[in-house]
XYZ file of N, CA and C in Angstrom:
522
model
N -12.227 5.198 28.105
C -13.427 4.973 27.326
C -14.001 6.304 26.832
N -14.003 7.295 27.711
C -14.517 8.608 27.337
C -13.668 9.205 26.209
N -12.364 8.959 26.272
C -11.478 9.453 25.230
C -11.845 8.864 23.868
N -12.153 7.561 23.830
C -12.519 6.922 22.574
C -13.830 7.485 22.026
N -14.765 7.788 22.907
C -16.027 8.376 22.468
C -15.786 9.764 21.879
N -14.952 10.549 22.537
C -14.623 11.881 22.023
C -13.879 11.785 20.685
N -12.982 10.827 20.588
C -12.251 10.619 19.342
C -13.210 10.234 18.217
N -14.123 9.331 18.488
C -15.093 8.911 17.488
C -15.966 10.088 17.038
N -16.370 10.919 17.989
C -17.178 12.099 17.652
C -16.393 13.075 16.774
N -15.111 13.237 17.073
C -14.265 14.114 16.250
C -14.161 13.587 14.826
N -13.979 12.284 14.687
C -13.885 11.675 13.365
C -15.203 11.839 12.618
N -16.321 11.636 13.297
C -17.641 11.800 12.663
C -17.860 13.233 12.195
N -17.464 14.202 13.021
C -17.598 15.606 12.631
C -16.718 15.922 11.426
N -15.505 15.385 11.424
C -14.586 15.595 10.311
C -15.185 15.046 9.022
N -15.732 13.839 9.081
C -16.328 13.227 7.896
C -17.576 13.990 7.471
N -18.357 14.443 8.435
C -19.557 15.220 8.087
C -19.180 16.531 7.408
N -18.101 17.154 7.856
C -17.655 18.408 7.252
C -17.079 18.168 5.860
N -16.334 17.080 5.689
C -15.670 16.811 4.411
C -16.531 16.110 3.392
N -17.617 15.510 3.808
C -18.497 14.840 2.860
C -18.247 13.347 2.772
N -19.113 12.681 2.050
C -19.081 11.229 1.945
C -17.870 10.663 1.229
N -17.172 11.496 0.472
C -15.974 11.017 -0.243
C -14.904 10.567 0.753
N -14.931 11.127 1.949
C -13.934 10.742 2.952
C -14.045 9.269 3.331
N -15.228 8.686 3.190
C -15.353 7.246 3.446
C -14.524 6.457 2.434
N -14.513 6.899 1.195
C -13.711 6.220 0.175
C -12.216 6.396 0.449
N -11.823 7.594 0.897
C -10.423 7.816 1.276
C -10.057 6.890 2.428
N -10.951 6.779 3.411
C -10.687 5.929 4.576
C -10.565 4.458 4.177
N -11.415 4.008 3.287
C -11.348 2.611 2.834
C -10.038 2.360 2.084
N -9.666 3.275 1.202
C -8.411 3.118 0.455
C -7.217 3.134 1.404
N -7.235 4.056 2.376
C -6.153 4.144 3.352
C -6.064 2.875 4.193
N -7.202 2.376 4.656
C -7.227 1.169 5.478
C -6.689 -0.024 4.694
N -7.170 -0.196 3.474
C -6.718 -1.305 2.642
C -5.224 -1.195 2.333
N -4.774 0.024 2.028
C -3.363 0.249 1.726
C -2.484 -0.163 2.915
N -2.852 0.266 4.109
C -2.042 -0.045 5.288
C -2.120 -1.509 5.681
N -3.267 -2.133 5.503
C -3.360 -3.572 5.780
C -2.414 -4.338 4.857
N -2.423 -3.988 3.578
C -1.540 -4.671 2.624
C -0.066 -4.392 2.922
N 0.265 -3.159 3.315
C 1.668 -2.851 3.613
C 2.134 -3.561 4.875
N 1.288 -3.640 5.886
C 1.665 -4.346 7.120
C 1.823 -5.835 6.836
N 0.920 -6.374 6.012
C 1.030 -7.795 5.657
C 2.325 -8.065 4.894
N 2.662 -7.191 3.954
C 3.888 -7.384 3.170
C 5.121 -7.265 4.063
N 5.112 -6.312 4.997
C 6.238 -6.161 5.923
C 6.384 -7.410 6.789
N 5.253 -7.922 7.275
C 5.284 -9.143 8.075
C 5.837 -10.300 7.254
N 5.400 -10.413 6.008
C 5.900 -11.481 5.141
C 7.411 -11.369 4.967
N 7.906 -10.153 4.704
C 9.339 -9.966 4.460
C 10.187 -10.243 5.688
N 9.649 -9.992 6.866
C 10.443 -10.171 8.078
C 10.235 -11.513 8.764
N 9.075 -12.128 8.592
C 8.795 -13.360 9.329
C 8.722 -14.603 8.444
N 8.153 -14.500 7.271
C 7.907 -15.679 6.436
C 9.012 -15.889 5.399
N 9.381 -14.830 4.714
C 10.327 -14.958 3.612
C 11.707 -15.490 4.036
N 12.268 -15.092 5.174
C 13.593 -15.649 5.528
C 13.597 -17.184 5.597
N 12.530 -17.778 6.103
C 12.437 -19.242 6.146
C 12.328 -19.800 4.728
N 11.523 -19.141 3.906
C 11.361 -19.576 2.523
C 12.701 -19.511 1.778
N 13.437 -18.428 1.991
C 14.739 -18.267 1.331
C 15.712 -19.341 1.806
N 15.747 -19.588 3.104
C 16.692 -20.595 3.605
C 16.331 -21.986 3.084
N 15.043 -22.270 2.877
C 14.657 -23.557 2.285
C 15.147 -23.666 0.845
N 15.006 -22.591 0.076
C 15.471 -22.602 -1.317
C 16.990 -22.778 -1.369
N 17.694 -22.034 -0.531
C 19.156 -22.137 -0.504
C 19.581 -23.537 -0.072
N 18.897 -24.113 0.906
C 19.242 -25.462 1.369
C 19.014 -26.494 0.258
N 17.909 -26.342 -0.489
C 17.657 -27.266 -1.607
C 18.739 -27.124 -2.680
N 19.165 -25.887 -2.925
C 20.202 -25.663 -3.932
C 21.539 -26.244 -3.474
N 21.876 -25.991 -2.211
C 23.145 -26.505 -1.685
C 23.156 -28.031 -1.607
N 21.988 -28.639 -1.476
C 21.913 -30.099 -1.395
C 22.102 -30.758 -2.760
N 21.987 -29.975 -3.831
C 22.152 -30.522 -5.172
C 23.630 -30.835 -5.433
N 23.851 -31.931 -6.100
C 25.227 -32.251 -6.489
C 25.590 -31.548 -7.790
N 24.586 -31.344 -8.639
C 24.822 -30.697 -9.925
C 24.289 -29.267 -9.868
N 25.191 -28.295 -9.934
C 24.774 -26.891 -9.955
C 25.304 -26.158 -11.186
N 25.886 -26.900 -12.105
C 26.510 -26.225 -13.249
C 25.865 -26.547 -14.586
N 25.064 -27.591 -14.654
C 24.486 -27.987 -15.940
C 23.381 -27.029 -16.354
N 22.995 -27.164 -17.625
C 21.890 -26.353 -18.143
C 20.626 -26.636 -17.349
N 20.375 -27.902 -17.044
C 19.193 -28.303 -16.284
C 19.210 -27.669 -14.885
N 20.353 -27.667 -14.232
C 20.471 -27.070 -12.896
C 20.197 -25.567 -12.964
N 20.659 -24.908 -14.007
C 20.412 -23.465 -14.150
C 18.927 -23.177 -14.346
N 18.228 -24.071 -15.075
C 16.786 -23.879 -15.262
C 16.050 -24.048 -13.932
N 16.471 -25.001 -13.121
C 15.866 -25.200 -11.795
C 16.111 -23.961 -10.929
N 17.344 -23.472 -10.949
C 17.682 -22.262 -10.181
C 16.829 -21.078 -10.632
N 16.724 -20.891 -11.949
C 15.925 -19.784 -12.483
C 14.452 -19.926 -12.097
N 13.953 -21.152 -12.079
C 12.557 -21.389 -11.697
C 12.339 -21.024 -10.245
N 13.234 -21.445 -9.367
C 13.084 -21.113 -7.943
C 13.164 -19.603 -7.710
N 14.080 -18.959 -8.416
C 14.198 -17.500 -8.286
C 12.931 -16.825 -8.814
N 12.426 -17.314 -9.920
C 11.208 -16.731 -10.496
C 10.004 -16.913 -9.577
N 9.868 -18.076 -8.984
C 8.759 -18.316 -8.059
C 8.870 -17.414 -6.828
N 10.072 -17.281 -6.299
C 10.266 -16.409 -5.136
C 10.004 -14.950 -5.498
N 10.439 -14.549 -6.682
C 10.209 -13.179 -7.146
C 8.723 -12.892 -7.275
N 7.990 -13.842 -7.806
C 6.544 -13.658 -7.948
C 5.876 -13.485 -6.586
N 6.287 -14.263 -5.623
C 5.721 -14.157 -4.275
C 6.129 -12.830 -3.631
N 7.385 -12.432 -3.831
C 7.846 -11.161 -3.259
C 7.117 -9.965 -3.863
N 6.829 -10.026 -5.158
C 6.176 -8.907 -5.838
C 4.664 -8.868 -5.627
N 4.109 -9.938 -5.061
C 2.656 -10.007 -4.880
C 2.164 -8.819 -4.056
N 1.127 -8.181 -4.522
C 0.428 -7.058 -3.888
C 1.182 -5.736 -3.905
N 2.423 -5.716 -4.397
C 3.141 -4.436 -4.429
C 2.493 -3.465 -5.416
N 2.027 -3.960 -6.539
C 1.349 -3.096 -7.501
C 0.045 -2.550 -6.914
N -0.669 -3.383 -6.169
C -1.903 -2.933 -5.520
C -1.606 -1.837 -4.509
N -0.548 -2.005 -3.745
C -0.168 -0.994 -2.752
C 0.170 0.323 -3.445
N 0.970 0.257 -4.502
C 1.345 1.478 -5.217
C 0.130 2.143 -5.864
N -0.786 1.333 -6.353
C -2.011 1.876 -6.956
C -2.860 2.586 -5.909
N -2.992 1.999 -4.733
C -3.772 2.637 -3.666
C -3.128 3.946 -3.220
N -1.804 3.971 -3.149
C -1.110 5.214 -2.800
C -1.418 6.294 -3.833
N -1.397 5.925 -5.100
C -1.669 6.896 -6.168
C -3.142 7.294 -6.220
N -4.032 6.406 -5.813
C -5.462 6.700 -5.874
C -5.935 7.663 -4.791
N -5.285 7.662 -3.640
C -5.752 8.492 -2.522
C -5.900 9.972 -2.899
N -4.906 10.619 -3.518
C -5.109 12.017 -3.898
C -6.215 12.187 -4.937
N -6.370 11.198 -5.808
C -7.421 11.294 -6.820
C -8.808 11.201 -6.195
N -8.945 10.356 -5.201
C -10.220 10.290 -4.479
C -10.474 11.618 -3.766
N -9.411 12.201 -3.190
C -9.542 13.517 -2.570
C -9.977 14.576 -3.571
N -9.456 14.512 -4.782
C -9.871 15.465 -5.815
C -11.329 15.279 -6.214
N -11.798 14.046 -6.143
C -13.215 13.807 -6.370
C -14.041 14.546 -5.317
N -13.556 14.532 -4.087
C -14.215 15.298 -3.033
C -14.181 16.788 -3.302
N -13.094 17.269 -3.890
C -13.000 18.685 -4.256
C -14.068 19.047 -5.281
N -14.212 18.196 -6.269
C -15.208 18.468 -7.312
C -16.612 18.458 -6.722
N -16.916 17.463 -5.900
C -18.262 17.415 -5.312
C -18.500 18.595 -4.383
N -17.481 19.025 -3.658
C -17.625 20.203 -2.797
C -17.851 21.468 -3.589
N -17.137 21.609 -4.699
C -17.326 22.799 -5.534
C -18.697 22.795 -6.199
N -19.180 21.625 -6.547
C -20.541 21.535 -7.082
C -21.537 22.014 -6.030
N -21.307 21.634 -4.766
C -22.186 22.090 -3.688
C -22.125 23.614 -3.550
N -20.938 24.193 -3.689
C -20.801 25.657 -3.623
C -21.583 26.310 -4.754
N -21.437 25.792 -5.959
C -22.139 26.381 -7.105
C -23.650 26.212 -6.982
N -24.099 25.081 -6.447
C -25.533 24.892 -6.225
C -26.056 25.908 -5.218
N -25.286 26.153 -4.160
C -25.672 27.137 -3.156
C -25.734 28.520 -3.780
N -24.738 28.830 -4.585
C -24.734 30.140 -5.236
C -25.926 30.285 -6.191
N -26.284 29.191 -6.857
C -27.390 29.254 -7.810
C -28.732 29.399 -7.102
N -28.891 28.745 -5.973
C -30.188 28.784 -5.295
C -30.295 29.912 -4.281
N -29.200 30.212 -3.563
C -29.243 31.203 -2.489
C -28.585 32.523 -2.865
N -27.870 32.532 -3.947
C -27.113 33.728 -4.304
C -25.794 33.752 -3.550
N -25.070 34.839 -3.687
C -23.765 34.946 -3.020
C -23.870 35.692 -1.700
N -25.070 35.951 -1.259
C -25.252 36.739 -0.036
C -25.107 35.932 1.236
N -25.038 34.611 1.160
C -24.934 33.804 2.369
C -23.575 33.094 2.392
N -22.570 33.770 2.965
C -21.227 33.170 2.955
C -21.130 31.907 3.807
N -21.986 31.767 4.790
C -21.935 30.570 5.641
C -22.254 29.314 4.827
N -23.250 29.377 3.983
C -23.591 28.223 3.153
C -22.475 27.913 2.152
N -21.861 28.959 1.618
C -20.750 28.735 0.685
C -19.548 28.156 1.422
N -19.319 28.554 2.660
C -18.186 28.042 3.433
C -18.323 26.543 3.676
N -19.553 26.067 3.883
C -19.751 24.623 4.048
C -19.306 23.865 2.807
N -19.658 24.376 1.642
C -19.254 23.728 0.394
C -17.760 23.808 0.172
N -17.162 24.922 0.567
C -15.716 25.076 0.391
C -14.967 24.107 1.306
N -15.425 23.949 2.565
C -14.751 22.974 3.419
C -14.998 21.563 2.918
N -16.169 21.336 2.309
C -16.424 20.035 1.711
C -15.508 19.816 0.508
N -15.003 20.887 -0.065
C -14.103 20.782 -1.214
C -12.648 20.631 -0.790
N -12.241 21.244 0.303
C -10.823 21.227 0.665
C -10.444 20.072 1.591
N -11.333 19.670 2.463
C -11.000 18.613 3.425
C -10.711 17.280 2.737
N -11.512 16.832 1.768
C -11.162 15.567 1.105
C -9.825 15.619 0.366
N -9.499 16.769 -0.207
C -8.209 16.903 -0.885
C -7.077 16.731 0.117
N -7.200 17.413 1.248
C -6.187 17.291 2.287
C -6.100 15.849 2.784
N -7.249 15.218 3.032
C -7.259 13.846 3.532
C -6.621 12.890 2.519
N -6.925 13.078 1.246
C -6.320 12.226 0.218
C -4.818 12.396 0.135
N -4.359 13.640 0.252
C -2.911 13.902 0.206
C -2.206 13.315 1.434
N -2.797 13.487 2.606
C -2.201 12.941 3.828
C -2.167 11.414 3.750
N -3.245 10.819 3.263
C -3.283 9.361 3.121
C -2.186 8.888 2.169
N -2.031 9.581 1.045
C -0.999 9.194 0.078
C 0.401 9.385 0.657
N 0.613 10.503 1.334
C 1.937 10.749 1.925
C 2.274 9.711 2.982
N 1.264 9.266 3.717
C 1.538 8.249 4.737
C 1.960 6.936 4.097
N 1.525 6.690 2.872
C 1.873 5.447 2.212
C 3.084 5.517 1.321
N 3.442 6.704 0.853
C 4.560 6.833 -0.084
C 5.866 6.343 0.538
N 6.182 6.834 1.705
C 7.454 6.466 2.336
C 7.504 4.970 2.613
N 6.464 4.456 3.232
C 6.476 3.048 3.626
C 6.463 2.133 2.404
N 5.689 2.469 1.376
C 5.664 1.608 0.189
C 6.998 1.651 -0.551
N 7.666 2.799 -0.537
C 8.991 2.898 -1.156
C 9.993 2.034 -0.404
N 9.916 2.065 0.918
C 10.810 1.219 1.722
C 10.523 -0.259 1.469
N 9.238 -0.612 1.380
C 8.876 -2.004 1.094
C 9.421 -2.434 -0.267
N 9.286 -1.573 -1.249
C 9.783 -1.878 -2.588
C 11.293 -2.099 -2.563
N 11.993 -1.273 -1.811
C 13.446 -1.438 -1.695
C 13.786 -2.745 -0.990
N 13.022 -3.098 0.037
C 13.262 -4.367 0.741
C 13.003 -5.554 -0.186
N 11.973 -5.461 -1.010
C 11.664 -6.543 -1.951
C 12.807 -6.692 -2.956
N 13.273 -5.581 -3.503
C 14.382 -5.645 -4.468
C 15.643 -6.216 -3.823
N 15.902 -5.816 -2.582
C 17.072 -6.321 -1.867
C 16.932 -7.826 -1.603
N 15.735 -8.262 -1.248
C 15.512 -9.687 -0.988
C 15.723 -10.499 -2.256
N 15.262 -9.984 -3.395
C 15.475 -10.684 -4.672
C 16.963 -10.797 -4.977
N 17.688 -9.690 -4.829
C 19.126 -9.690 -5.135
C 19.886 -10.641 -4.210
N 19.528 -10.656 -2.938
C 20.209 -11.549 -1.995
C 19.922 -13.001 -2.295
N 18.703 -13.297 -2.753
C 18.378 -14.689 -3.109
C 19.227 -15.112 -4.307
N 19.330 -14.270 -5.309
C 20.131 -14.597 -6.490
C 21.593 -14.821 -6.073
N 22.100 -13.975 -5.196
C 23.491 -14.104 -4.744
C 23.694 -15.363 -3.890
N 22.632 -15.845 -3.254
C 22.742 -17.016 -2.382
C 22.735 -18.325 -3.152
N 22.413 -18.252 -4.432
C 22.352 -19.464 -5.255
C 23.449 -19.410 -6.317
N 24.691 -19.690 -5.936
C 25.788 -19.603 -6.905
C 25.643 -20.670 -7.992
N 26.030 -20.309 -9.200
C 25.986 -21.250 -10.324
C 27.343 -21.221 -11.018
N 28.184 -22.087 -10.586
C 29.565 -22.114 -11.083
C 29.678 -22.786 -12.402
């Protein structure tokens, strides 16, 4: 319990040093990871059953060669593709937004530095250092958040593409 309190205090100090923009980075990071975990769960737990149902319906058909049968096959593939692609664009957008939110923190931190210089002059380096850390910490946090999502979202995208290709291969149309 004491460890969690110390951890929470460290996080609060980090956010206080980096400024309020870090809350936006944290929200984007949290949402990004929730969506990626949900998509991974879908691909590993839900989609295999969905795919086997589609394949079973296709195999149960007596007609798999007519124009009508091909339209049914294309419809099932299209519906599965739409479900597989759901939220992937949102995940990629959140990954791309994290560094931009961090850059917003850089701008606000630099504004704080310039305000300090305008009101206090350049004689107080401690006040300028606060603004500089407020400028660099959000940038670092945004980059770390984006890097944490780049690898996993790329792997998810590859899994989605592989699942689509395997579904198409599982529905032969002779």
